[in-house]
Amino acid sequence: MKIPTIAIKLNKAGERAVKQGHPWVFENSIEKAPEGDRPAGNLCVIFDQRYNKPIAFGLWDPEEIIRIKIILQGNRLQLNTEFWKAQLKMAYSKRQNLINKGITGYRGIHGENDSFPGLILDVYAKVGVLKIYSNIWKPYIEVLMEEIQSLYGLESIVTRFSRKIEQKNTFPYQEGQIIGEALADEKVEFEECGVKFYAYTQSGHKTGFFLDQRPNRLWVQQNAKGKKVLDVFSYVGGFGIHALKGGASNLTSVDISQQAMDVAAENIKLNKLDISKWTPITEDAFVALEDLIEKNELFDMVIIDPPSFAKQASEVASASNQYERLARLGRDLVAKNGTLILGSCSSRISLEVFEDIHRHAGINPMNDWKYLHFKLHDDDHPIGFAESNYLKTVFYRKGGD
């Protein structure tokens, strides 16, 4: 299939951003482009203003403010199956270390950071969940499906779409459709660091599981022996089940979703752990934490990993307030020598700002708190540009040595 090509020139700011490796070209930075409607997925060749030579290649997205998504920085591109194979092989190679460790649940394609803007692949054993966020992939999706299935060794691929794409879906696949071998059950078992989980591949949130906190879940497992653990925004039990696997004396999980709690119970049973050590609280996290403080409860390990509070710039101030409030509540629930783990998946809140929020919440040396360490993304969530650096998790210890 021959894809039409569009010649593009950008203003100075847009050209500078592309040369610095940014994967987005905004509508208002395009100075010169052919007139008329162009369908999503047309190949854009971005020319240097001074020398009139290609500097990057992207895909045209006519309905979005981010008008061009970059797929290659460079001066030459032949857009064919071999190109996509090479791009996929580069993405796959970044995960090889995790695969070699026996981890069967990992992110196989991390959007822009793997030069596949608007495309996410999460792998659960022999099943891949491909989530599509942009119409730019419509001309290429069938080729990509075939190559992904072959390279990642998948028996099945489940297609998922962003809400916006699903509303006017023009792809040859439907939401939740299975390509390849049929699944007896949408629930797929996978393993990370000696712990098994179920991913609900068709009905689960996003792709069915949150894989990005894997290294921090392992830390919890390695440090939970004999500890009383509180896991807030627990979802399907990721942190807490690692804690029980590591020998936690008991676990309290807080999440507003009863469905998530039901899956957490399944995951506890899947790992043959003692479910009598588990106390689920299905309630708003802020309310639940205030109730626990009122009851004078204390925990050896408190984990607070909320959803993104700042999905757009206008929400940053509100998000900062919510993070500080959670930090204060968590602080008051940690026993002496206990650990407080605070997570943020808001790209608009930097690590430095996040740590400053904690200091304002009283988590600082003056109040007998020790900063332990922080963790960003694992190998399967590479960081390719500033806006993709969304995940940060900070560890503190209260008092003692």
Tab-separated table of C-alpha atoms in Angstrom:
chain	number	residue	atom	x	y	z
A	1	MET	CA	0.000	0.000	0.000
A	2	LYS	CA	1.520	3.319	-1.087
A	3	ILE	CA	1.084	6.063	1.513
A	4	PRO	CA	0.844	9.687	0.271
A	5	THR	CA	3.644	11.977	1.454
A	6	ILE	CA	3.255	15.525	2.781
A	7	ALA	CA	6.123	18.051	2.754
A	8	ILE	CA	6.193	20.125	5.948
A	9	LYS	CA	8.101	23.162	7.170
A	10	LEU	CA	7.848	24.382	10.755
A	11	ASN	CA	8.417	27.681	12.492
A	12	LYS	CA	11.664	28.108	14.408
A	13	ALA	CA	10.286	26.899	17.738
A	14	GLY	CA	8.685	23.815	16.200
A	15	GLU	CA	11.801	22.952	14.208
A	16	ARG	CA	13.977	23.367	17.301
A	17	ALA	CA	11.727	21.045	19.306
A	18	VAL	CA	11.851	18.346	16.623
A	19	LYS	CA	15.640	18.616	16.347
A	20	GLN	CA	15.836	18.181	20.130
A	21	GLY	CA	13.924	14.931	19.800
A	22	HIS	CA	10.405	15.949	20.788
A	23	PRO	CA	7.850	13.590	19.181
A	24	TRP	CA	4.963	16.064	18.810
A	25	VAL	CA	4.382	18.750	16.204
A	26	PHE	CA	1.562	21.081	17.199
A	27	GLU	CA	-0.802	22.602	14.655
A	28	ASN	CA	0.353	26.169	15.358
A	29	SER	CA	4.009	25.347	14.669
A	30	ILE	CA	3.367	24.314	11.048
A	31	GLU	CA	4.397	27.112	8.701
A	32	LYS	CA	4.052	25.373	5.364
A	33	ALA	CA	1.968	22.354	4.337
A	34	PRO	CA	-0.067	21.404	1.253
A	35	GLU	CA	-3.629	22.676	1.152
A	36	GLY	CA	-6.658	20.416	1.261
A	37	ASP	CA	-7.773	17.571	3.456
A	38	ARG	CA	-5.296	14.821	4.141
A	39	PRO	CA	-6.345	11.555	5.820
A	40	ALA	CA	-4.848	10.400	9.099
A	41	GLY	CA	-1.688	8.381	8.673
A	42	ASN	CA	-0.235	10.217	5.676
A	43	LEU	CA	3.546	10.356	5.930
A	44	CYS	CA	4.954	13.809	6.728
A	45	VAL	CA	8.481	14.748	5.727
A	46	ILE	CA	9.692	17.631	7.897
A	47	PHE	CA	12.249	19.816	6.142
A	48	ASP	CA	14.897	21.996	7.708
A	49	GLN	CA	14.149	25.642	6.873
A	50	ARG	CA	17.752	26.632	6.275
A	51	TYR	CA	19.034	23.699	4.219
A	52	ASN	CA	15.717	22.348	2.909
A	53	LYS	CA	16.668	18.781	3.873
A	54	PRO	CA	14.566	16.225	5.809
A	55	ILE	CA	15.147	16.182	9.563
A	56	ALA	CA	12.309	13.896	10.693
A	57	PHE	CA	9.297	11.875	9.581
A	58	GLY	CA	5.882	11.714	11.174
A	59	LEU	CA	2.265	10.714	10.651
A	60	TRP	CA	-0.490	13.254	9.919
A	61	ASP	CA	-3.349	13.508	12.414
A	62	PRO	CA	-5.844	16.068	11.025
A	63	GLU	CA	-8.295	16.050	13.931
A	64	GLU	CA	-5.779	16.668	16.716
A	65	ILE	CA	-3.905	19.734	17.976
A	66	ILE	CA	-0.811	17.534	17.907
A	67	ARG	CA	-1.008	17.479	14.124
A	68	ILE	CA	2.072	15.348	13.415
A	69	LYS	CA	3.386	12.445	15.511
A	70	ILE	CA	7.071	11.744	14.851
A	71	ILE	CA	8.052	8.157	14.027
A	72	LEU	CA	11.678	8.733	13.022
A	73	GLN	CA	14.357	11.355	13.595
A	74	GLY	CA	16.612	11.362	10.546
A	75	ASN	CA	16.907	12.284	6.872
A	76	ARG	CA	15.854	9.049	5.166
A	77	LEU	CA	12.886	6.722	5.529
A	78	GLN	CA	11.336	4.019	3.375
A	79	LEU	CA	7.946	3.361	4.915
A	80	ASN	CA	7.357	-0.352	4.424
A	81	THR	CA	6.992	-3.574	6.401
A	82	GLU	CA	10.747	-3.794	6.924
A	83	PHE	CA	10.731	-0.378	8.593
A	84	TRP	CA	8.009	-1.415	11.046
A	85	LYS	CA	9.838	-4.693	11.754
A	86	ALA	CA	13.008	-2.776	12.613
A	87	GLN	CA	11.108	-0.363	14.886
A	88	LEU	CA	9.418	-3.242	16.686
A	89	LYS	CA	12.705	-5.093	17.138
A	90	MET	CA	14.206	-2.006	18.813
A	91	ALA	CA	11.239	-1.827	21.178
A	92	TYR	CA	11.395	-5.548	21.945
A	93	SER	CA	15.129	-5.401	22.693
A	94	LYS	CA	14.539	-2.879	25.490
A	95	ARG	CA	12.400	-5.485	27.289
A	96	GLN	CA	14.818	-8.370	26.915
A	97	ASN	CA	16.249	-7.945	30.414
A	98	LEU	CA	12.789	-8.272	31.976
A	99	ILE	CA	11.853	-11.209	29.757
A	100	ASN	CA	15.083	-12.985	30.714
A	101	LYS	CA	14.084	-12.643	34.384
A	102	GLY	CA	10.934	-14.660	33.706
A	103	ILE	CA	8.557	-11.682	33.877
A	104	THR	CA	5.555	-12.507	31.686
A	105	GLY	CA	3.625	-9.254	32.172
A	106	TYR	CA	5.327	-6.225	30.637
A	107	ARG	CA	4.751	-3.226	28.381
A	108	GLY	CA	5.896	-4.193	24.899
A	109	ILE	CA	5.358	-0.813	23.203
A	110	HIS	CA	5.338	2.435	25.168
A	111	GLY	CA	3.908	4.880	22.642
A	112	GLU	CA	6.071	7.821	21.643
A	113	ASN	CA	8.972	6.532	23.731
A	114	ASP	CA	9.327	3.590	21.332
A	115	SER	CA	8.537	5.705	18.244
A	116	PHE	CA	4.955	4.408	18.107
A	117	PRO	CA	3.020	7.544	19.142
A	118	GLY	CA	-0.485	6.798	20.352
A	119	LEU	CA	0.043	3.032	20.487
A	120	ILE	CA	0.420	0.877	23.608
A	121	LEU	CA	1.082	-2.858	23.756
A	122	ASP	CA	0.922	-4.678	27.077
A	123	VAL	CA	1.899	-8.345	27.080
A	124	TYR	CA	0.367	-10.870	29.470
A	125	ALA	CA	1.994	-14.262	28.850
A	126	LYS	CA	0.882	-15.250	25.317
A	127	VAL	CA	-1.770	-12.518	25.047
A	128	GLY	CA	-1.137	-8.946	23.952
A	129	VAL	CA	-3.480	-6.034	24.564
A	130	LEU	CA	-3.025	-3.366	21.897
A	131	LYS	CA	-4.539	-0.029	22.860
A	132	ILE	CA	-4.904	2.556	20.101
A	133	TYR	CA	-5.125	6.269	20.870
A	134	SER	CA	-4.797	7.771	17.384
A	135	ASN	CA	-6.259	7.311	13.912
A	136	ILE	CA	-2.773	7.621	12.411
A	137	TRP	CA	-2.422	3.850	12.796
A	138	LYS	CA	-5.366	2.913	10.592
A	139	PRO	CA	-3.301	2.436	7.370
A	140	TYR	CA	-0.707	0.304	9.186
A	141	ILE	CA	-2.620	-1.637	11.811
A	142	GLU	CA	-2.947	-4.939	9.966
A	143	VAL	CA	0.765	-5.108	9.153
A	144	LEU	CA	1.623	-4.172	12.729
A	145	MET	CA	-0.731	-6.788	14.159
A	146	GLU	CA	0.981	-9.526	12.165
A	147	GLU	CA	4.508	-8.386	13.039
A	148	ILE	CA	3.712	-7.846	16.731
A	149	GLN	CA	2.179	-11.303	17.039
A	150	SER	CA	5.246	-12.887	15.462
A	151	LEU	CA	7.962	-10.927	17.297
A	152	TYR	CA	6.420	-11.043	20.778
A	153	GLY	CA	5.357	-14.671	20.452
A	154	LEU	CA	1.668	-13.956	21.017
A	155	GLU	CA	-1.154	-16.392	20.410
A	156	SER	CA	-3.798	-13.659	20.685
A	157	ILE	CA	-4.085	-9.886	20.491
A	158	VAL	CA	-6.966	-8.003	22.105
A	159	THR	CA	-7.753	-4.624	20.552
A	160	ARG	CA	-8.662	-1.755	22.838
A	161	PHE	CA	-9.358	1.852	21.879
A	162	SER	CA	-9.288	5.201	23.642
A	163	ARG	CA	-12.727	6.577	24.383
A	164	LYS	CA	-12.359	9.225	21.679
A	165	ILE	CA	-11.397	6.717	18.972
A	166	GLU	CA	-14.102	4.270	20.022
A	167	GLN	CA	-16.830	6.899	19.593
A	168	LYS	CA	-16.100	7.070	15.835
A	169	ASN	CA	-14.243	3.823	15.278
A	170	THR	CA	-13.185	3.442	11.642
A	171	PHE	CA	-10.622	0.710	12.289
A	172	PRO	CA	-11.241	-2.808	10.946
A	173	TYR	CA	-11.452	-4.063	14.546
A	174	GLN	CA	-13.878	-3.532	17.410
A	175	GLU	CA	-13.247	-2.772	21.078
A	176	GLY	CA	-12.228	-5.990	22.828
A	177	GLN	CA	-11.966	-8.005	19.609
A	178	ILE	CA	-9.567	-10.944	19.696
A	179	ILE	CA	-7.182	-11.511	16.810
A	180	GLY	CA	-5.542	-14.932	16.655
A	181	GLU	CA	-6.534	-17.770	18.951
A	182	ALA	CA	-9.824	-17.357	20.809
A	183	LEU	CA	-9.603	-16.875	24.577
A	184	ALA	CA	-11.515	-19.265	26.812
A	185	ASP	CA	-11.652	-16.400	29.321
A	186	GLU	CA	-10.696	-12.730	29.069
A	187	LYS	CA	-8.871	-13.242	32.389
A	188	VAL	CA	-5.209	-13.980	31.619
A	189	GLU	CA	-2.655	-15.087	34.200
A	190	PHE	CA	0.844	-13.606	34.202
A	191	GLU	CA	3.775	-13.413	36.614
A	192	GLU	CA	6.162	-10.805	37.958
A	193	CYS	CA	8.878	-11.347	40.561
A	194	GLY	CA	7.366	-14.585	41.846
A	195	VAL	CA	3.818	-13.219	42.140
A	196	LYS	CA	0.925	-14.134	39.849
A	197	PHE	CA	-1.864	-11.815	38.754
A	198	TYR	CA	-4.902	-11.858	36.522
A	199	ALA	CA	-5.281	-9.246	33.782
A	200	TYR	CA	-8.828	-8.661	32.585
A	201	THR	CA	-7.879	-8.035	28.977
A	202	GLN	CA	-11.263	-6.963	27.587
A	203	SER	CA	-13.024	-5.257	30.491
A	204	GLY	CA	-10.164	-4.162	32.736
A	205	HIS	CA	-9.130	-0.526	33.089
A	206	LYS	CA	-6.781	0.593	30.275
A	207	THR	CA	-5.164	-2.720	29.221
A	208	GLY	CA	-6.236	-4.775	32.244
A	209	PHE	CA	-3.431	-4.123	34.745
A	210	PHE	CA	-0.962	-1.411	35.801
A	211	LEU	CA	2.509	-2.758	35.074
A	212	ASP	CA	4.555	0.364	35.748
A	213	GLN	CA	4.987	-0.040	39.522
A	214	ARG	CA	6.644	-3.457	39.206
A	215	PRO	CA	10.057	-2.578	40.755
A	216	ASN	CA	8.397	-0.828	43.683
A	217	ARG	CA	6.097	-3.786	44.258
A	218	LEU	CA	9.214	-5.970	44.396
A	219	TRP	CA	10.758	-3.633	46.997
A	220	VAL	CA	7.623	-4.004	49.105
A	221	GLN	CA	7.827	-7.788	48.811
A	222	GLN	CA	11.473	-7.762	49.892
A	223	ASN	CA	10.827	-5.506	52.904
A	224	ALA	CA	7.389	-6.608	54.159
A	225	LYS	CA	8.265	-9.563	56.400
A	226	GLY	CA	6.377	-9.319	59.674
A	227	LYS	CA	5.013	-5.880	58.770
A	228	LYS	CA	1.537	-4.470	59.115
A	229	VAL	CA	0.818	-2.983	55.666
A	230	LEU	CA	-1.680	-0.421	54.366
A	231	ASP	CA	-2.166	-0.208	50.587
A	232	VAL	CA	-4.211	2.835	49.491
A	233	PHE	CA	-5.714	3.084	45.986
A	234	SER	CA	-4.965	-0.622	45.940
A	235	TYR	CA	-6.858	-1.406	42.704
A	236	VAL	CA	-6.537	-5.198	42.154
A	237	GLY	CA	-4.009	-5.656	44.944
A	238	GLY	CA	-0.623	-5.205	43.251
A	239	PHE	CA	1.391	-3.784	46.147
A	240	GLY	CA	-0.531	-5.602	48.847
A	241	ILE	CA	-0.223	-9.047	47.318
A	242	HIS	CA	3.534	-8.553	46.995
A	243	ALA	CA	3.528	-7.608	50.688
A	244	LEU	CA	1.685	-10.808	51.643
A	245	LYS	CA	4.054	-12.810	49.426
A	246	GLY	CA	6.942	-11.233	51.342
A	247	GLY	CA	5.529	-12.312	54.693
A	248	ALA	CA	3.507	-9.298	55.859
A	249	SER	CA	1.685	-10.051	59.092
A	250	ASN	CA	-1.492	-8.439	57.725
A	251	LEU	CA	-2.705	-6.238	54.918
A	252	THR	CA	-5.347	-3.517	54.738
A	253	SER	CA	-6.368	-2.473	51.216
A	254	VAL	CA	-8.334	0.675	50.389
A	255	ASP	CA	-10.071	1.243	47.060
A	256	ILE	CA	-13.390	2.771	46.058
A	257	SER	CA	-14.122	0.007	43.510
A	258	GLN	CA	-15.795	-3.188	44.699
A	259	GLN	CA	-14.986	-4.773	41.342
A	260	ALA	CA	-11.271	-4.093	41.934
A	261	MET	CA	-11.544	-5.624	45.410
A	262	ASP	CA	-13.162	-8.732	43.956
A	263	VAL	CA	-10.252	-9.159	41.543
A	264	ALA	CA	-7.800	-8.547	44.404
A	265	ALA	CA	-9.423	-11.438	46.270
A	266	GLU	CA	-8.962	-13.601	43.167
A	267	ASN	CA	-5.304	-12.621	43.006
A	268	ILE	CA	-4.734	-13.480	46.664
A	269	LYS	CA	-6.253	-16.920	46.112
A	270	LEU	CA	-4.261	-17.358	42.890
A	271	ASN	CA	-1.052	-16.984	44.918
A	272	LYS	CA	-2.313	-19.353	47.653
A	273	LEU	CA	-1.866	-16.641	50.280
A	274	ASP	CA	-3.727	-16.472	53.592
A	275	ILE	CA	-6.781	-14.350	52.820
A	276	SER	CA	-7.588	-14.099	56.536
A	277	LYS	CA	-4.658	-11.654	56.814
A	278	TRP	CA	-6.440	-9.277	54.427
A	279	THR	CA	-8.826	-6.474	55.393
A	280	PRO	CA	-10.444	-4.800	52.357
A	281	ILE	CA	-11.978	-1.328	52.785
A	282	THR	CA	-14.165	-0.318	49.842
A	283	GLU	CA	-14.440	3.413	50.353
A	284	ASP	CA	-13.153	6.789	49.186
A	285	ALA	CA	-9.469	6.881	50.124
A	286	PHE	CA	-9.569	10.248	51.903
A	287	VAL	CA	-12.529	9.163	54.041
A	288	ALA	CA	-10.965	5.784	54.810
A	289	LEU	CA	-7.642	7.305	55.888
A	290	GLU	CA	-9.347	9.811	58.171
A	291	ASP	CA	-11.330	6.950	59.743
A	292	LEU	CA	-8.154	4.934	60.339
A	293	ILE	CA	-6.465	7.948	61.978
A	294	GLU	CA	-9.498	8.472	64.185
A	295	LYS	CA	-9.185	4.829	65.292
A	296	ASN	CA	-5.490	5.415	66.151
A	297	GLU	CA	-4.368	2.779	63.658
A	298	LEU	CA	-0.661	2.630	62.811
A	299	PHE	CA	1.111	0.638	60.114
A	300	ASP	CA	4.698	-0.427	59.486
A	301	MET	CA	4.325	0.273	55.783
A	302	VAL	CA	1.915	2.723	54.149
A	303	ILE	CA	1.679	2.789	50.345
A	304	ILE	CA	-0.304	5.568	48.642
A	305	ASP	CA	-0.364	5.336	44.838
A	306	PRO	CA	-3.309	7.388	43.516
A	307	PRO	CA	-4.496	7.831	39.925
A	308	SER	CA	-3.383	10.910	38.014
A	309	PHE	CA	-4.752	14.075	39.603
A	310	ALA	CA	-3.452	16.409	36.870
A	311	LYS	CA	-4.471	15.288	33.400
A	312	GLN	CA	-4.263	18.866	32.153
A	313	ALA	CA	-2.314	21.983	33.145
A	314	SER	CA	-5.329	23.645	34.771
A	315	GLU	CA	-5.484	20.813	37.335
A	316	VAL	CA	-1.915	21.137	38.669
A	317	ALA	CA	-2.771	23.344	41.665
A	318	SER	CA	-5.656	21.091	42.703
A	319	ALA	CA	-3.476	17.992	42.219
A	320	SER	CA	-0.739	19.459	44.423
A	321	ASN	CA	-3.289	20.050	47.182
A	322	GLN	CA	-4.564	16.488	46.926
A	323	TYR	CA	-1.044	15.049	47.008
A	324	GLU	CA	-0.234	17.116	50.089
A	325	ARG	CA	-3.432	16.053	51.811
A	326	LEU	CA	-2.664	12.385	51.114
A	327	ALA	CA	0.903	12.827	52.345
A	328	ARG	CA	-0.353	14.304	55.623
A	329	LEU	CA	-2.882	11.512	56.102
A	330	GLY	CA	-0.329	8.837	55.283
A	331	ARG	CA	2.240	10.449	57.561
A	332	ASP	CA	-0.115	10.145	60.531
A	333	LEU	CA	-0.625	6.411	59.934
A	334	VAL	CA	3.032	5.328	59.943
A	335	ALA	CA	4.426	3.685	63.078
A	336	LYS	CA	7.935	4.482	64.364
A	337	ASN	CA	10.570	2.933	62.089
A	338	GLY	CA	7.823	2.470	59.509
A	339	THR	CA	7.977	3.260	55.803
A	340	LEU	CA	5.825	5.678	53.804
A	341	ILE	CA	5.710	5.150	50.030
A	342	LEU	CA	4.151	7.951	47.989
A	343	GLY	CA	3.499	7.646	44.251
A	344	SER	CA	2.442	10.035	41.498
A	345	CYS	CA	1.582	9.250	37.880
A	346	SER	CA	0.984	12.902	36.926
A	347	SER	CA	3.518	13.985	34.298
A	348	ARG	CA	2.811	17.633	35.099
A	349	ILE	CA	4.038	17.138	38.662
A	350	SER	CA	7.822	16.772	38.522
A	351	LEU	CA	9.818	14.711	41.011
A	352	GLU	CA	11.207	17.908	42.539
A	353	VAL	CA	7.732	19.397	42.987
A	354	PHE	CA	6.425	16.101	44.363
A	355	GLU	CA	9.191	15.946	46.976
A	356	ASP	CA	8.590	19.604	47.867
A	357	ILE	CA	4.912	18.790	48.463
A	358	HIS	CA	6.008	16.119	50.933
A	359	ARG	CA	8.263	18.562	52.798
A	360	HIS	CA	5.345	20.971	53.121
A	361	ALA	CA	3.315	18.074	54.513
A	362	GLY	CA	5.834	17.713	57.331
A	363	ILE	CA	7.734	14.746	55.904
A	364	ASN	CA	11.206	16.153	56.509
A	365	PRO	CA	14.234	15.653	58.800
A	366	MET	CA	12.977	18.278	61.284
A	367	ASN	CA	10.024	15.985	61.955
A	368	ASP	CA	12.216	12.892	62.204
A	369	TRP	CA	11.616	11.589	58.681
A	370	LYS	CA	14.439	10.081	56.633
A	371	TYR	CA	14.452	10.245	52.831
A	372	LEU	CA	15.273	6.752	51.555
A	373	HIS	CA	15.160	6.847	47.747
A	374	PHE	CA	13.004	7.425	44.696
A	375	LYS	CA	12.220	5.293	41.674
A	376	LEU	CA	11.117	6.290	38.180
A	377	HIS	CA	10.221	3.959	35.310
A	378	ASP	CA	11.264	0.362	34.712
A	379	ASP	CA	12.878	-0.829	31.438
A	380	ASP	CA	9.526	-1.446	29.738
A	381	HIS	CA	8.406	2.164	30.315
A	382	PRO	CA	11.315	4.074	28.721
A	383	ILE	CA	11.408	7.870	29.011
A	384	GLY	CA	11.923	9.501	25.622
A	385	PHE	CA	10.899	13.115	26.343
A	386	ALA	CA	9.957	15.265	29.335
A	387	GLU	CA	6.189	14.782	29.183
A	388	SER	CA	6.564	11.002	29.256
A	389	ASN	CA	8.323	11.090	32.633
A	390	TYR	CA	5.071	10.609	34.501
A	391	LEU	CA	5.804	8.027	37.213
A	392	LYS	CA	7.692	8.850	40.368
A	393	THR	CA	7.633	7.005	43.686
A	394	VAL	CA	9.357	8.274	46.821
A	395	PHE	CA	10.236	6.247	49.923
A	396	TYR	CA	10.557	7.671	53.470
A	397	ARG	CA	11.251	6.198	56.921
A	398	LYS	CA	9.808	7.546	60.141
A	399	GLY	CA	12.134	7.993	63.113
A	400	GLY	CA	14.503	5.352	64.463
A	401	ASP	CA	17.715	4.406	62.748
